[in-house]
């Protein structure tokens, strides 16, 4: 096996043969080995993400036209809020 320091070659990874790579052994508990790899338990985060996407699938997506209308409405509301803040500041200065 060839050992190459990172500073010796710029493209050191391309110089290493696949045979030189070490295999990593993974250890599993007996329950995991009996259950098999496909039936592993989900992490709480995965359950939350799955629940989120399940909930999102209940609502239809917007059409292109609906997105444009919504974007224009949001833009108008932002302009109104900016004007309101400006009026509040002007009143405070008086």
Backbone as a chain_set.jsonl record, in Angstrom:
{"seq": "XXXXXXXXXXXXXXXXXXXXXXXXXXXXXXXXXXXXXXXXXXXXXXXXXXXXXXXXXXXXXXXXXXXXXXXXXXXXXXXXXXXXXXXXXXXXXX", "coords": {"N": [[0.842, -1.169, 0.0], [0.486, 2.233, -0.764], [1.537, 5.177, 0.781], [0.678, 8.475, 0.865], [1.427, 11.763, 1.53], [-0.654, 14.6, 2.106], [0.526, 16.949, 1.307], [2.412, 16.206, -0.522], [1.545, 15.601, -3.137], [-0.54, 17.175, -5.538], [-2.856, 16.087, -6.711], [-3.487, 13.725, -5.174], [-5.423, 11.764, -4.697], [-6.143, 10.619, -7.128], [-3.949, 9.106, -7.671], [-3.999, 6.908, -6.047], [-4.64, 3.498, -5.933], [-7.655, 1.535, -6.206], [-7.428, -0.83, -4.823], [-5.865, -0.178, -2.713], [-7.453, 1.052, -0.89], [-8.993, 0.882, 2.286], [-11.429, -1.319, 3.618], [-14.345, -0.593, 5.467], [-15.67, -1.908, 8.347], [-18.924, -2.435, 9.498], [-20.697, -2.57, 12.499], [-23.512, -4.238, 13.762], [-26.325, -4.524, 15.909], [-27.796, -7.565, 17.234], [-30.548, -7.467, 16.844], [-30.818, -5.695, 14.686], [-29.525, -7.148, 12.711], [-31.177, -9.366, 12.452], [-33.583, -8.16, 11.722], [-32.901, -7.008, 9.323], [-31.486, -4.821, 6.798], [-33.306, -3.142, 5.464], [-35.435, -2.63, 7.146], [-34.997, -0.753, 9.176], [-35.284, 1.275, 12.116], [-36.973, 4.391, 12.127], [-35.576, 7.593, 12.623], [-36.485, 10.182, 14.978], [-36.398, 12.684, 13.681], [-36.694, 11.982, 10.992], [-39.302, 10.995, 11.066], [-40.678, 13.351, 11.657], [-40.127, 14.887, 9.382], [-41.299, 13.3, 7.417], [-43.974, 13.478, 8.274], [-44.392, 16.19, 7.854], [-44.206, 16.411, 5.011], [-46.315, 14.756, 4.318], [-48.471, 16.192, 5.329], [-48.214, 18.492, 3.737], [-48.845, 17.454, 1.245], [-51.548, 17.339, 1.274], [-52.593, 19.701, 0.398], [-53.297, 21.508, -2.564], [-50.972, 22.523, -5.141], [-50.024, 25.858, -6.142], [-51.11, 27.436, -9.172], [-49.315, 28.802, -12.001], [-50.352, 31.323, -12.583], [-51.702, 31.917, -10.177], [-49.534, 32.077, -8.449], [-48.289, 34.398, -9.395], [-50.264, 36.339, -8.878], [-50.363, 36.129, -6.081], [-47.725, 36.893, -5.448], [-47.753, 39.549, -6.329], [-49.683, 40.586, -4.578], [-48.358, 40.297, -2.119], [-46.204, 41.981, -2.573], [-47.567, 44.439, -2.768], [-48.605, 44.618, -0.153], [-46.21, 44.847, 1.291], [-45.345, 47.332, 0.367], [-47.396, 48.948, 1.376], [-46.993, 48.574, 4.127], [-44.468, 49.716, 4.373], [-45.055, 52.376, 3.726], [-46.792, 52.964, 5.821], [-45.056, 52.782, 8.042], [-43.418, 54.916, 7.404], [-45.206, 57.084, 7.661], [-45.738, 56.911, 10.413], [-43.208, 57.523, 11.466], [-42.949, 60.149, 10.514], [-44.993, 61.435, 11.925], [-44.032, 61.202, 14.516], [-41.841, 62.863, 14.441], [-42.959, 65.366, 14.337]], "CA": [[0.0, 0.0, 0.0], [1.238, 3.472, -0.886], [1.109, 6.256, 1.659], [1.013, 9.756, 0.267], [1.044, 12.904, 2.359], [-1.451, 15.569, 1.364], [1.37, 18.017, 0.779], [3.34, 15.691, -1.522], [0.999, 15.678, -4.487], [-1.774, 17.95, -5.613], [-3.966, 15.182, -7.03], [-3.091, 12.461, -4.559], [-6.496, 10.765, -4.731], [-6.128, 9.918, -8.408], [-2.791, 8.223, -7.717], [-4.193, 5.754, -5.179], [-5.43, 2.436, -6.554], [-8.793, 1.107, -5.392], [-6.992, -1.922, -3.95], [-5.207, 0.392, -1.542], [-8.441, 1.572, 0.047], [-9.385, -0.065, 3.322], [-12.863, -1.481, 3.806], [-14.797, -0.273, 6.811], [-16.653, -2.863, 8.826], [-19.978, -1.851, 10.326], [-21.225, -3.519, 13.465], [-24.929, -4.08, 14.028], [-26.811, -5.354, 17.007], [-28.477, -8.755, 16.741], [-31.877, -7.073, 16.382], [-30.686, -5.115, 13.359], [-29.156, -8.195, 11.773], [-32.357, -10.194, 12.227], [-34.585, -7.36, 11.026], [-32.42, -6.686, 7.986], [-31.138, -3.419, 6.6], [-34.427, -2.363, 4.955], [-36.473, -2.354, 8.136], [-34.43, -0.036, 10.312], [-36.197, 2.223, 12.761], [-36.806, 5.777, 11.701], [-35.206, 8.574, 13.634], [-37.571, 11.159, 15.182], [-36.325, 13.722, 12.66], [-37.274, 11.431, 9.772], [-40.748, 10.957, 11.274], [-41.176, 14.724, 11.551], [-40.045, 15.3, 7.98], [-42.347, 12.554, 6.722], [-45.262, 14.063, 8.653], [-44.475, 17.49, 7.184], [-44.52, 16.216, 3.598], [-47.655, 14.176, 4.254], [-49.388, 17.318, 5.53], [-48.12, 19.369, 2.568], [-49.486, 16.794, 0.108], [-52.994, 17.517, 1.399], [-52.978, 20.969, -0.202], [-52.853, 21.588, -3.964], [-49.978, 23.542, -5.47], [-50.54, 27.019, -6.858], [-50.811, 27.516, -10.596], [-48.395, 29.905, -12.295], [-51.109, 32.568, -12.461], [-51.947, 32.148, -8.758], [-48.263, 32.513, -7.857], [-48.069, 35.791, -9.792], [-51.217, 37.152, -8.112], [-49.904, 36.124, -4.692], [-46.503, 37.705, -5.368], [-48.151, 40.963, -6.439], [-50.352, 40.947, -3.324], [-47.322, 40.436, -1.089], [-45.463, 43.204, -2.907], [-48.418, 45.561, -2.387], [-48.637, 44.683, 1.312], [-44.917, 45.371, 1.744], [-45.338, 48.768, 0.079], [-48.309, 49.569, 2.339], [-46.321, 48.56, 5.431], [-43.383, 50.7, 4.317], [-45.689, 53.697, 3.781], [-47.31, 53.119, 7.183], [-43.909, 53.077, 8.902], [-42.965, 56.274, 7.078], [-46.163, 58.002, 8.292], [-45.511, 56.857, 11.861], [-41.976, 58.264, 11.735], [-43.209, 61.569, 10.273], [-45.803, 61.931, 13.045], [-43.18, 61.275, 15.708], [-40.936, 63.997, 14.273], [-43.712, 66.626, 14.488]], "C": [[0.889, 1.235, 0.0], [0.665, 4.516, 0.051], [1.594, 7.558, 1.062], [0.539, 10.852, 1.211], [0.282, 13.9, 1.497], [-0.593, 16.638, 0.711], [2.296, 17.526, -0.329], [2.831, 15.853, -2.948], [-0.308, 16.449, -4.461], [-2.986, 17.045, -5.831], [-3.691, 13.798, -6.466], [-4.167, 11.399, -4.669], [-6.462, 9.982, -6.035], [-4.967, 8.949, -8.512], [-2.978, 6.958, -6.887], [-5.076, 4.736, -5.891], [-6.568, 2.043, -5.626], [-8.407, -0.005, -4.432], [-6.359, -1.395, -2.668], [-6.199, 0.898, -0.493], [-8.828, 0.496, 1.045], [-10.906, -0.133, 3.398], [-13.207, -1.184, 5.254], [-15.859, -1.288, 7.201], [-17.65, -2.142, 9.713], [-20.51, -2.932, 11.248], [-22.682, -3.192, 13.743], [-25.308, -4.952, 15.208], [-27.539, -6.554, 16.41], [-29.86, -8.409, 16.204], [-31.816, -6.515, 14.97], [-30.344, -6.175, 12.331], [-30.35, -9.078, 11.457], [-33.385, -9.432, 11.4], [-34.172, -7.06, 9.595], [-32.205, -5.198, 7.829], [-32.347, -2.577, 6.193], [-35.444, -1.985, 6.008], [-35.915, -1.662, 9.369], [-35.454, 0.931, 10.866], [-35.908, 3.631, 12.269], [-36.404, 6.627, 12.893], [-36.366, 9.547, 13.811], [-37.581, 12.256, 14.127], [-36.963, 13.243, 11.365], [-38.795, 11.354, 9.882], [-41.35, 12.345, 11.121], [-41.174, 15.205, 10.11], [-41.124, 14.598, 7.169], [-43.723, 13.124, 7.016], [-45.465, 15.408, 7.963], [-44.882, 17.314, 5.726], [-45.903, 15.601, 3.406], [-48.703, 15.279, 4.396], [-49.393, 18.233, 4.308], [-48.843, 18.774, 1.364], [-51.005, 16.957, 0.144], [-53.481, 18.765, 0.677], [-52.462, 21.044, -1.638], [-51.82, 22.7, -4.153], [-50.653, 24.702, -6.194], [-50.226, 26.891, -8.342], [-49.856, 28.69, -10.8], [-49.102, 31.251, -12.125], [-51.359, 32.911, -10.99], [-50.681, 32.618, -8.045], [-48.003, 33.984, -8.163], [-48.988, 36.718, -9.001], [-50.764, 37.253, -6.659], [-48.664, 37.002, -4.519], [-46.833, 39.193, -5.449], [-48.852, 41.437, -5.176], [-49.341, 41.166, -2.201], [-46.527, 41.715, -1.317], [-46.255, 44.443, -2.488], [-48.463, 45.721, -0.869], [-47.331, 45.22, 1.886], [-44.822, 46.879, 1.507], [-46.233, 49.525, 1.06], [-47.645, 49.65, 3.709], [-45.194, 49.596, 5.477], [-43.947, 52.122, 4.415], [-46.23, 53.972, 5.182], [-46.188, 53.482, 8.149], [-43.407, 54.502, 8.67], [-43.887, 57.314, 7.717], [-45.976, 58.05, 9.8], [-44.279, 57.67, 12.231], [-42.185, 59.768, 11.554], [-44.021, 62.177, 11.411], [-44.964, 62.102, 14.299], [-42.241, 62.471, 15.645], [-41.651, 65.321, 14.52], [-43.955, 66.949, 15.893]], "O": [[1.916, 1.277, 0.678], [-0.549, 4.715, 0.107], [2.783, 7.723, 0.787], [-0.616, 10.861, 1.638], [0.544, 14.026, 0.3], [-0.959, 17.174, -0.335], [2.911, 18.343, -1.015], [3.59, 16.2, -3.853], [-1.074, 16.386, -3.499], [-4.024, 17.229, -5.195], [-3.666, 12.813, -7.205], [-3.836, 10.214, -4.729], [-6.733, 8.781, -6.032], [-4.99, 8.055, -9.358], [-2.187, 6.022, -7.013], [-6.144, 5.083, -6.396], [-6.467, 2.194, -4.408], [-8.982, -0.12, -3.349], [-6.325, -2.093, -1.654], [-5.826, 1.141, 0.655], [-8.972, -0.672, 0.682], [-11.587, 0.883, 3.257], [-12.434, -1.496, 6.16], [-16.828, -1.501, 6.472], [-17.275, -1.341, 10.569], [-20.743, -4.066, 10.83], [-23.049, -2.032, 13.934], [-24.688, -5.984, 15.466], [-27.862, -6.562, 15.222], [-30.302, -8.993, 15.214], [-32.672, -6.829, 14.143], [-30.818, -6.113, 11.197], [-30.521, -9.497, 10.312], [-33.989, -9.991, 10.484], [-35.034, -6.876, 8.736], [-32.687, -4.404, 8.637], [-32.409, -1.399, 6.546], [-36.252, -1.087, 5.776], [-36.326, -1.963, 10.49], [-36.376, 1.351, 10.167], [-34.761, 4.007, 12.03], [-36.842, 6.399, 14.02], [-37.158, 9.725, 12.886], [-38.649, 12.713, 13.718], [-37.686, 13.993, 10.709], [-39.501, 11.617, 8.908], [-42.414, 12.5, 10.521], [-42.119, 15.859, 9.67], [-41.786, 15.217, 6.336], [-44.552, 13.244, 6.113], [-46.573, 15.732, 7.537], [-45.797, 17.987, 5.252], [-46.585, 15.903, 2.427], [-49.698, 15.297, 3.672], [-50.451, 18.698, 3.886], [-49.396, 19.512, 0.549], [-51.672, 16.732, -0.866], [-54.669, 18.874, 0.375], [-51.315, 20.683, -1.902], [-51.803, 23.685, -3.415], [-51.722, 24.543, -6.783], [-49.209, 26.313, -8.725], [-49.619, 29.475, -9.881], [-48.527, 32.2, -11.593], [-51.24, 34.073, -10.599], [-50.744, 33.457, -7.146], [-47.551, 34.731, -7.295], [-48.55, 37.758, -8.509], [-50.78, 38.335, -6.074], [-48.567, 37.764, -3.557], [-46.258, 40.002, -4.72], [-48.641, 42.57, -4.742], [-49.462, 42.115, -1.426], [-46.217, 42.442, -0.374], [-45.695, 45.383, -1.923], [-48.37, 46.838, -0.359], [-47.345, 45.969, 2.863], [-44.286, 47.613, 2.338], [-45.877, 50.609, 1.522], [-47.725, 50.68, 4.379], [-44.993, 50.265, 6.491], [-43.383, 52.97, 5.106], [-46.134, 55.097, 5.673], [-46.342, 54.379, 8.978], [-43.023, 55.201, 9.608], [-43.412, 58.313, 8.256], [-46.049, 59.123, 10.399], [-44.301, 58.425, 13.203], [-41.67, 60.57, 12.334], [-43.766, 63.31, 11.819], [-45.168, 63.047, 15.06], [-41.882, 63.033, 16.679], [-41.006, 66.306, 14.88], [-44.572, 67.971, 16.194]]}, "num_chains": 1, "name": "protein.A"}
